[in-house]
CSV table of C-alpha atoms in Angstrom, one decimal:
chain,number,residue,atom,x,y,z
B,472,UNK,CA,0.0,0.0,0.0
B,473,UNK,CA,3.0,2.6,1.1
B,474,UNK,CA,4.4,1.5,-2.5
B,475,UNK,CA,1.3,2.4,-4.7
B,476,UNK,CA,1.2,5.6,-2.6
B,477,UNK,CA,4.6,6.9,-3.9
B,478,UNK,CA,3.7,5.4,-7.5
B,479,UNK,CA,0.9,7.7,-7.1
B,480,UNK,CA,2.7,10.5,-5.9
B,481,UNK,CA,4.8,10.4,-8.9
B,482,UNK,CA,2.5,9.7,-11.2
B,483,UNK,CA,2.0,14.0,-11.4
B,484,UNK,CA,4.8,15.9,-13.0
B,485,UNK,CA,6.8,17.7,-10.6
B,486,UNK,CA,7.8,21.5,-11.8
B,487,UNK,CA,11.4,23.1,-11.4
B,488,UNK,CA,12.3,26.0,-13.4
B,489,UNK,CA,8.7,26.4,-14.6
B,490,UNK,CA,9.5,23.3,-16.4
B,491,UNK,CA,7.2,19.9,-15.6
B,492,UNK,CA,9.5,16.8,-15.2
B,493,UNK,CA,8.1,13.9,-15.1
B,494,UNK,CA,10.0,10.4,-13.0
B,495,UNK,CA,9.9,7.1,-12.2
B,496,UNK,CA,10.7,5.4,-8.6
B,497,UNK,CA,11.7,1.5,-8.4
B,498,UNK,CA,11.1,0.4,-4.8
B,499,UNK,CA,12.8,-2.7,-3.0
B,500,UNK,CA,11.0,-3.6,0.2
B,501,UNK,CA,12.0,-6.0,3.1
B,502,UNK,CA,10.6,-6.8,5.9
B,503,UNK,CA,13.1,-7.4,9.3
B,504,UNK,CA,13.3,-10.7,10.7
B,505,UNK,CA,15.2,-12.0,13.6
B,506,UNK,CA,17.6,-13.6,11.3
B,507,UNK,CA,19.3,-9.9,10.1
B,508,UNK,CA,22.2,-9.3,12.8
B,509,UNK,CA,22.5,-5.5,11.7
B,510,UNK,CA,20.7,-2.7,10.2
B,511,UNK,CA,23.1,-3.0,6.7
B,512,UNK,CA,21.2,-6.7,6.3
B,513,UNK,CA,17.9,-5.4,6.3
B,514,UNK,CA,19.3,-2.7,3.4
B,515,UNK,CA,21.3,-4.9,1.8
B,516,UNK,CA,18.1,-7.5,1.1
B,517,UNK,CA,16.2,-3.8,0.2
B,518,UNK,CA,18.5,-3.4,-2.2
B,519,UNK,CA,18.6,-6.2,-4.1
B,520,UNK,CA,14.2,-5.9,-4.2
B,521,UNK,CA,15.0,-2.5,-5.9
B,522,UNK,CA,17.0,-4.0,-8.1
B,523,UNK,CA,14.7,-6.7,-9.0
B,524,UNK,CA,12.1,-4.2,-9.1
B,525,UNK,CA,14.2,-2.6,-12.3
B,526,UNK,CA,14.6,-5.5,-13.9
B,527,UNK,CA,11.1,-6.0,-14.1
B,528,UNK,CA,11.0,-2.6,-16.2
B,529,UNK,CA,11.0,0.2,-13.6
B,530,UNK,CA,8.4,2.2,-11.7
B,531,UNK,CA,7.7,-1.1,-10.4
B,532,UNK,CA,8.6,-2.4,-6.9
B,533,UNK,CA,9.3,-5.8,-5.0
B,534,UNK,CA,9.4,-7.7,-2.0
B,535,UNK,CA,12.7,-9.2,-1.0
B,536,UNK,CA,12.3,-13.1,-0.4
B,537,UNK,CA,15.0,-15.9,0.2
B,538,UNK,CA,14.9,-16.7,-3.9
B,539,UNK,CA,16.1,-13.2,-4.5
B,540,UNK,CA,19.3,-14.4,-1.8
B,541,UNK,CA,19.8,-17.3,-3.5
B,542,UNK,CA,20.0,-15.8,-7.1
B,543,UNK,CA,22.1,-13.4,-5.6
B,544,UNK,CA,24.3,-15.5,-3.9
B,545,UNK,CA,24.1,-18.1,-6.7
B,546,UNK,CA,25.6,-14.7,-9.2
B,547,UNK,CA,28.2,-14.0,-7.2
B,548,UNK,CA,29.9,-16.9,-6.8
B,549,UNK,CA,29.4,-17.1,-11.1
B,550,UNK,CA,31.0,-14.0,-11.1
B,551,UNK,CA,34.2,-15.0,-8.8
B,552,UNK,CA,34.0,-18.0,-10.8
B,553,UNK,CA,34.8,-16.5,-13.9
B,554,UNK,CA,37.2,-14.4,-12.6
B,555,UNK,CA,39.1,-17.1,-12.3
B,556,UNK,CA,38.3,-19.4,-15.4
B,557,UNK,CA,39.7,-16.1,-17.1
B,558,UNK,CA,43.7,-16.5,-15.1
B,559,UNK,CA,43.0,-19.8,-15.5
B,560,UNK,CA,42.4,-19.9,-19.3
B,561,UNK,CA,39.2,-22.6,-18.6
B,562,UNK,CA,37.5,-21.6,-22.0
B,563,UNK,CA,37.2,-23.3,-25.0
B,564,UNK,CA,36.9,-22.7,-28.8
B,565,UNK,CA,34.1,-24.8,-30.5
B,566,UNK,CA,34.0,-24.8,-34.2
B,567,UNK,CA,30.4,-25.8,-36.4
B,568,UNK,CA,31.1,-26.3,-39.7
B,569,UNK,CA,29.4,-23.7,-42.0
B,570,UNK,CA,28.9,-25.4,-46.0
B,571,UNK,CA,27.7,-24.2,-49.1
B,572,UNK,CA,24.6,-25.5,-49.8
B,573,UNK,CA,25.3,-25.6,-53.7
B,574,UNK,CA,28.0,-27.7,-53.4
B,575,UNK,CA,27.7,-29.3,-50.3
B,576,UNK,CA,31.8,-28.0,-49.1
B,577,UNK,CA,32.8,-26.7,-46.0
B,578,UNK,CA,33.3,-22.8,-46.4
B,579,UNK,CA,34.3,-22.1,-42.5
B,580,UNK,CA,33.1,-22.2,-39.0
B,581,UNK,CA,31.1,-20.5,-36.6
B,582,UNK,CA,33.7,-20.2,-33.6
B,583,UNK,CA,31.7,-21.1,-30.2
B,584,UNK,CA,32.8,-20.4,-26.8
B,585,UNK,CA,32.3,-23.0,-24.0
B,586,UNK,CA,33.2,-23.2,-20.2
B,587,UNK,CA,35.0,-26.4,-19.3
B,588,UNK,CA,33.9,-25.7,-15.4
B,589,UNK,CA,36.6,-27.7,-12.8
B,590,UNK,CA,33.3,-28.2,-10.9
B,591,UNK,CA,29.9,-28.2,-13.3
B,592,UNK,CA,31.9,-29.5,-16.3
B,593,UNK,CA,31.3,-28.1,-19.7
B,594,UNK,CA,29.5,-25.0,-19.8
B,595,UNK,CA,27.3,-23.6,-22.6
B,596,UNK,CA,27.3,-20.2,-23.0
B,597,UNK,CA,23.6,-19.4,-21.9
B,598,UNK,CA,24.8,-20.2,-18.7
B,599,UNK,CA,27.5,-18.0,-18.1
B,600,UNK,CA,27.5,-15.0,-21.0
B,601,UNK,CA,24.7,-12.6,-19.5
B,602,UNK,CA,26.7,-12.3,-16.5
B,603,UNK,CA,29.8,-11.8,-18.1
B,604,UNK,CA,28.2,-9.0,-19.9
B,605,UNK,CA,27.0,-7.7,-16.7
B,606,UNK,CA,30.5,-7.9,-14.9
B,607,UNK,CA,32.6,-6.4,-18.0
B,608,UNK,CA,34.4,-10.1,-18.6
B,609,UNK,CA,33.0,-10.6,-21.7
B,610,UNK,CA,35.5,-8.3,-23.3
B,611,UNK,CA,38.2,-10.5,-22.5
B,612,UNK,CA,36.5,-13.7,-23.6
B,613,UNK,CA,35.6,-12.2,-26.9
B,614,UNK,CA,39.3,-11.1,-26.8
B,615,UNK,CA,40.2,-14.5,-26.1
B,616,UNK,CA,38.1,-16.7,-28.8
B,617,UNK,CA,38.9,-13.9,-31.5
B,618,UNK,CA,42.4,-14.6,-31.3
B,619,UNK,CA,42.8,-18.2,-30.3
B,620,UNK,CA,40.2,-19.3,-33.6
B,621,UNK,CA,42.2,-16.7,-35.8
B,622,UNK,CA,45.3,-18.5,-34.7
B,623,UNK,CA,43.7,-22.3,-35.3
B,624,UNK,CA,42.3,-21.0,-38.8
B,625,UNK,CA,45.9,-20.0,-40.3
B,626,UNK,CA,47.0,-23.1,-39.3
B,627,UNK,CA,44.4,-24.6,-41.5
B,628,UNK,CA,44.4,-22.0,-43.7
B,629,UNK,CA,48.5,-23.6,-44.4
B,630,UNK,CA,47.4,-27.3,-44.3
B,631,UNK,CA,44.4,-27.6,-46.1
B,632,UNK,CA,44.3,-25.8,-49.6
B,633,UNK,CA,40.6,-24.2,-49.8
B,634,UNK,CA,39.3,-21.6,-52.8
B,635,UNK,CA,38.2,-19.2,-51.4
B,636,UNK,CA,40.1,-20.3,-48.2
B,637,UNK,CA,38.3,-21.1,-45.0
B,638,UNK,CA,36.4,-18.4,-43.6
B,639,UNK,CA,36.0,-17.7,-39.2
B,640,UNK,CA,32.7,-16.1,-38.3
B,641,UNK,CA,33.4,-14.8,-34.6
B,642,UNK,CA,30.5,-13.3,-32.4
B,643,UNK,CA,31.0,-10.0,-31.2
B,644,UNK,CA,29.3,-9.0,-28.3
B,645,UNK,CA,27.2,-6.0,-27.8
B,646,UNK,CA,29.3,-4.8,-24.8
B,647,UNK,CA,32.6,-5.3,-26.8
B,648,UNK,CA,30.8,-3.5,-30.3
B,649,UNK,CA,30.4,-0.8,-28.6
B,650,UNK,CA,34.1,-0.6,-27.3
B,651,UNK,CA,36.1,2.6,-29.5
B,652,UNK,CA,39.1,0.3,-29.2
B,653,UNK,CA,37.3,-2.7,-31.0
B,654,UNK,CA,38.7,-1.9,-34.4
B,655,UNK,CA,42.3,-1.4,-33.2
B,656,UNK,CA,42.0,-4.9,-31.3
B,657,UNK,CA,40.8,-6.5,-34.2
B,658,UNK,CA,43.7,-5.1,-36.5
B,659,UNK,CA,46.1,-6.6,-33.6
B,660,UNK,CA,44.9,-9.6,-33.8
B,661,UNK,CA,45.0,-10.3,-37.5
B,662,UNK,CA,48.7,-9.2,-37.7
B,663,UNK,CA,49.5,-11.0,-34.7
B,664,UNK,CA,48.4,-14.2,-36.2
B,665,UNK,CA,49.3,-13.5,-39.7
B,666,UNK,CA,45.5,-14.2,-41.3
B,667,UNK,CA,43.8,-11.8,-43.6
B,668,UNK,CA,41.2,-9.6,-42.9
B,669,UNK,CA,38.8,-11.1,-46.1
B,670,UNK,CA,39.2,-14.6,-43.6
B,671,UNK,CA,37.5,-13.5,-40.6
B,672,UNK,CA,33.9,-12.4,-40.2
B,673,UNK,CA,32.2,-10.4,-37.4
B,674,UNK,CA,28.7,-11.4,-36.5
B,675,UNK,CA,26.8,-8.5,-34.9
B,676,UNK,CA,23.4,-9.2,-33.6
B,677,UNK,CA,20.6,-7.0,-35.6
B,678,UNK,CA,19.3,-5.6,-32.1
B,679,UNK,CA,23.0,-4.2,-31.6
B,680,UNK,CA,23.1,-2.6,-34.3
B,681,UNK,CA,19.8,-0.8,-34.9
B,682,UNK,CA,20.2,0.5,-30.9
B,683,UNK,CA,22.5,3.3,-32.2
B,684,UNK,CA,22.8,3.2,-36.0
B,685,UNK,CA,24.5,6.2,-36.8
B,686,UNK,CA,27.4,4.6,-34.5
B,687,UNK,CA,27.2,1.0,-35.7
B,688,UNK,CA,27.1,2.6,-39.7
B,689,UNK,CA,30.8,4.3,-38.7
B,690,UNK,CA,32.0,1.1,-37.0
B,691,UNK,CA,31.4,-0.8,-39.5
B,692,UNK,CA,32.9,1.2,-41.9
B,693,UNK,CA,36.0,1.3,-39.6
B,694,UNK,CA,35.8,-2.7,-39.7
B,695,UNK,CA,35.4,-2.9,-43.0
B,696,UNK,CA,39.2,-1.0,-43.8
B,697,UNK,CA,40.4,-3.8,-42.7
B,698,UNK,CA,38.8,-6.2,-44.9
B,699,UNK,CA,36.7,-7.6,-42.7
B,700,UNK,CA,33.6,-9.7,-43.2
B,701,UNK,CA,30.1,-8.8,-41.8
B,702,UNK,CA,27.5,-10.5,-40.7
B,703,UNK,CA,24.5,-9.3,-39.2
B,704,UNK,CA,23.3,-12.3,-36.5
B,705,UNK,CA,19.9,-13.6,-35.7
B,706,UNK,CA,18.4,-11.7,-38.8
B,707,UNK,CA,14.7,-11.1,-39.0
B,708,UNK,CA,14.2,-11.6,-35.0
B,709,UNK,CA,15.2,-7.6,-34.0
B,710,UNK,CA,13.9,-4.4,-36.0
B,711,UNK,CA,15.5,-3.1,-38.7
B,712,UNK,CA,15.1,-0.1,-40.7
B,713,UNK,CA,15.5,-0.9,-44.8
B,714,UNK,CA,17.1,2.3,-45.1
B,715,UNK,CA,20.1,1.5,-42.9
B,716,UNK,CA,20.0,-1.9,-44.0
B,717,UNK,CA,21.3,-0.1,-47.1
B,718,UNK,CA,23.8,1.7,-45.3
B,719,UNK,CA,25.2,-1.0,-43.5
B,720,UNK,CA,28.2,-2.3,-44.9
B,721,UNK,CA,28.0,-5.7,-44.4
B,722,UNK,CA,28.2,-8.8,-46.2
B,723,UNK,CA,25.9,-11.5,-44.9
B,724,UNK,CA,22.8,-12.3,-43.6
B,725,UNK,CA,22.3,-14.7,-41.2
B,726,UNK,CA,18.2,-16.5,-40.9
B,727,UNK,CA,17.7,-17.3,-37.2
B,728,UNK,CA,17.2,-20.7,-36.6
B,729,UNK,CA,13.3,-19.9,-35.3
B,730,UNK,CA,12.4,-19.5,-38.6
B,731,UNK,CA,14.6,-22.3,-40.3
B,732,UNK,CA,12.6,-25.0,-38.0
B,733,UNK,CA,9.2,-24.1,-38.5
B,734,UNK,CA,9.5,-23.5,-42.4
B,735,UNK,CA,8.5,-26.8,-43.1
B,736,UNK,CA,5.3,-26.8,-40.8
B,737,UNK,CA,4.4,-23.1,-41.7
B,738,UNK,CA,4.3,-21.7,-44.8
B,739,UNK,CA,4.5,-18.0,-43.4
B,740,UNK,CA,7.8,-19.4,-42.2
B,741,UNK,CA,8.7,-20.7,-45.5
B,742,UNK,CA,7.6,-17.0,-46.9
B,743,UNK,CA,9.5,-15.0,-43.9
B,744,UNK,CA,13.1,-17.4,-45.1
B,745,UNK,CA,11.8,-16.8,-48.8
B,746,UNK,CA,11.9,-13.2,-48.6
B,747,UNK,CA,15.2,-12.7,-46.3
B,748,UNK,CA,17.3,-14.4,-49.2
B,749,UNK,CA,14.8,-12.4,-51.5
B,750,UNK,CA,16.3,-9.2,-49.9
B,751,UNK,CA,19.7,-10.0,-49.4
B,752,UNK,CA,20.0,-10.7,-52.9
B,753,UNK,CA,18.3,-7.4,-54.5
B,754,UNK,CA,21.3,-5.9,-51.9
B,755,UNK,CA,23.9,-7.8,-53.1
B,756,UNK,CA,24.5,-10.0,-49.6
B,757,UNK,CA,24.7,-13.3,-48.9
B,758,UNK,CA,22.6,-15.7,-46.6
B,759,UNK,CA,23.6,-18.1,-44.2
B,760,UNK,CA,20.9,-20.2,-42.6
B,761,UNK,CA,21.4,-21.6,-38.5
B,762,UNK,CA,20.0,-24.0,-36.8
B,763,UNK,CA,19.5,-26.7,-39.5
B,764,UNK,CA,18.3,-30.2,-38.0
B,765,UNK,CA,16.8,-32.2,-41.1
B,766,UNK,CA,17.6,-33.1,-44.4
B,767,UNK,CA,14.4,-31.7,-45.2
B,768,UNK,CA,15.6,-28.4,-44.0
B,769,UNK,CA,18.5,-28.4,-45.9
B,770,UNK,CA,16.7,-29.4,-49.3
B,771,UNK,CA,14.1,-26.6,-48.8
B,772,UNK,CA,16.8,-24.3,-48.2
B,773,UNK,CA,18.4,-25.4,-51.1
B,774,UNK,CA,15.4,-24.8,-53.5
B,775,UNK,CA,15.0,-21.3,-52.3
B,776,UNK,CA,18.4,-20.5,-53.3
B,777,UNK,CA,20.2,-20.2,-49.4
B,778,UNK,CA,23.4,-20.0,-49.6
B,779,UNK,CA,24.9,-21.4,-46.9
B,780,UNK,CA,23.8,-23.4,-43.6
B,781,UNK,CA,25.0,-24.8,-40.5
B,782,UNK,CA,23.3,-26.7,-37.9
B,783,UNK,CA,23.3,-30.6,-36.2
B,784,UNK,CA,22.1,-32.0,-39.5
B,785,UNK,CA,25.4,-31.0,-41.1
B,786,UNK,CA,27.7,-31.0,-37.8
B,787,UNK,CA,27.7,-29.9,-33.9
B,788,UNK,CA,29.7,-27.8,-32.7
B,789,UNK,CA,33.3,-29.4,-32.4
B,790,UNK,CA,36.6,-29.2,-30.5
B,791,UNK,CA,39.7,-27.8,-32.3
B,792,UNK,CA,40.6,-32.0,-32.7
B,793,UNK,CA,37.2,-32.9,-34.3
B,794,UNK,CA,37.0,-30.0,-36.6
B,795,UNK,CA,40.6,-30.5,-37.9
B,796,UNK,CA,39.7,-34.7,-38.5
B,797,UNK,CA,36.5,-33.1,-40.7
B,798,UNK,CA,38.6,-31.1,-42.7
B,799,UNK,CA,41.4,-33.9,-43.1
């Protein structure tokens, strides 16, 4: 009741200046129990209410209970955990083959991170990525997987005789994207390891790039000196404005996997992939196609003229091992 009167209270615009401005409160409530030892308890609890309250979209408010501990609790030792997965080098590079659908060949790879965990075992990254976002260690794991698969790659690049030569397509995070420095790591990395920028792609999810535009047009640009690939991730799932889609200078567009497994069962599915390959070629782009399970899949992709797809029909994810018996 206290909570809805402050909503309320808020809910008029206040004036300063002669100016009405209008705001938002997020409230964290908790109720002392004979468990809290000192007055910082019951705030602490409070606190992370008010933060739940946020996450639920602001002007909003919650009520602290023991789940809200837990997932706190449970956060922070993720967090010290990768803290240390990161001095002790506990990640992995995962490679998933990437073919042309035309003639059935192995063009690349989509580079994968996973967590090999000393205590959970191997970690997928929906498990651990959102809080390394959150904590700012994502930067160095993007770091990490950039270099270590640009590194793998020339090594293929000098044993196994590909034309065009095999291609990396590295996911770029939204916090790292938006990093000044990103282009001047990049360019480190590729002289470091001695590959050329035509051989690596950047995959950028299209929600990252339409949240500042103007910015992601310049980056890209700035990427694209290098002779860097493009890709823009998860295609069709975010908002996109056709006339930056024009601006953009990228190179590839890649169909999310929602719509690759339902085009079979739902012909506005079907129409959705139809008119993504539709549009990238009237643009002069290429398509790539995820998450493709059946050989059904695959042939229906072919017949719409896809370029290229990747998914379990074709090949999991594999260690460095794995991927280098496919190519041999």
């Amino acid at each position: 009741v206290a909570a809805e009167r402050i909503h309320d209270a808020f809910s008029v615009p206040f004036e300063i200046d002669g100016v009405e401005v209008f705001s938002t409160v997020s409230i964290g409530i908790a109720v002392w129990k004979p468990t809290y030892e000192k007055p910082e308890d019951l705030l602490r609890d409070s606190d992370t209410a008010m933060y739940r309250a946020k996450a639920r979209g602001r002007n909003n408010f919650a009520v602290f209970d023991e789940e809200m501990h837990a997932r706190v609790v449970r956060t922070l030792k993720l967090e010290t955990d990768l803290r240390r997965a990161i001095a002790r080098e506990e990640f992995r590079v995962y490679y998933q083959p990437i073919v042309s659908i035309t003639v059935g060949r192995i063009t690349g790879f989509e580079v994968l991170v996973r967590w090999e965990h000393p205590e959970r075992g191997l970690l997928l990254p929906a498990e651990f990525i959102q809080v390394a976002e959150e904590m700012g260690a994502i930067i160095q794991i993007d770091r990490f997987v950039a270099e270590d698969a640009c590194t793998q790659l020339r090594a293929w690049q000098n044993t196994y005789r590909h034309n065009p030569p095999l291609n990396v397509a590295v996911n770029v995070s939204g916090t790292q994207f938006m990093r000044p420095d990103l282009v001047t790591q990049i360019d480190h990395i590729l002289r470091k390891t001695g590959l050329y920028g035509r051989s690596l792609t950047l995959e950028v999810t299209e929600s990252v790039l339409m949240e500042n535009a103007q910015y992601a047009a310049e980056m890209l640009e700035q990427l694209r000196s290098l002779d860097i690939r493009i890709s823009i991730d998860d295609f069709g799932t975010g908002y996109s404005s056709l006339a930056y889609l024009r601006r953009f200078k990228v190179d590839t567009l890649k169909i999310d996997y929602s719509f690759v497994s339902r085009m079979l069962a739902d012909e506005e599915n079907s129409q959705i992939v139809k008119t993504i390959r539709t549009l990238a070629n009237n643009l002069g782009k290429q398509t790539v196609a995820e998450g493709v399970e059946t050989r059904s899949q695959y042939e229906a992709l072919k017949e719409l003229g896809v370029d290229r797809a990747q998914g379990m029909y074709i090949s999991p994810p594999l260690p460095v091992e794995q991927a280098d018996e496919l190519l041999a």
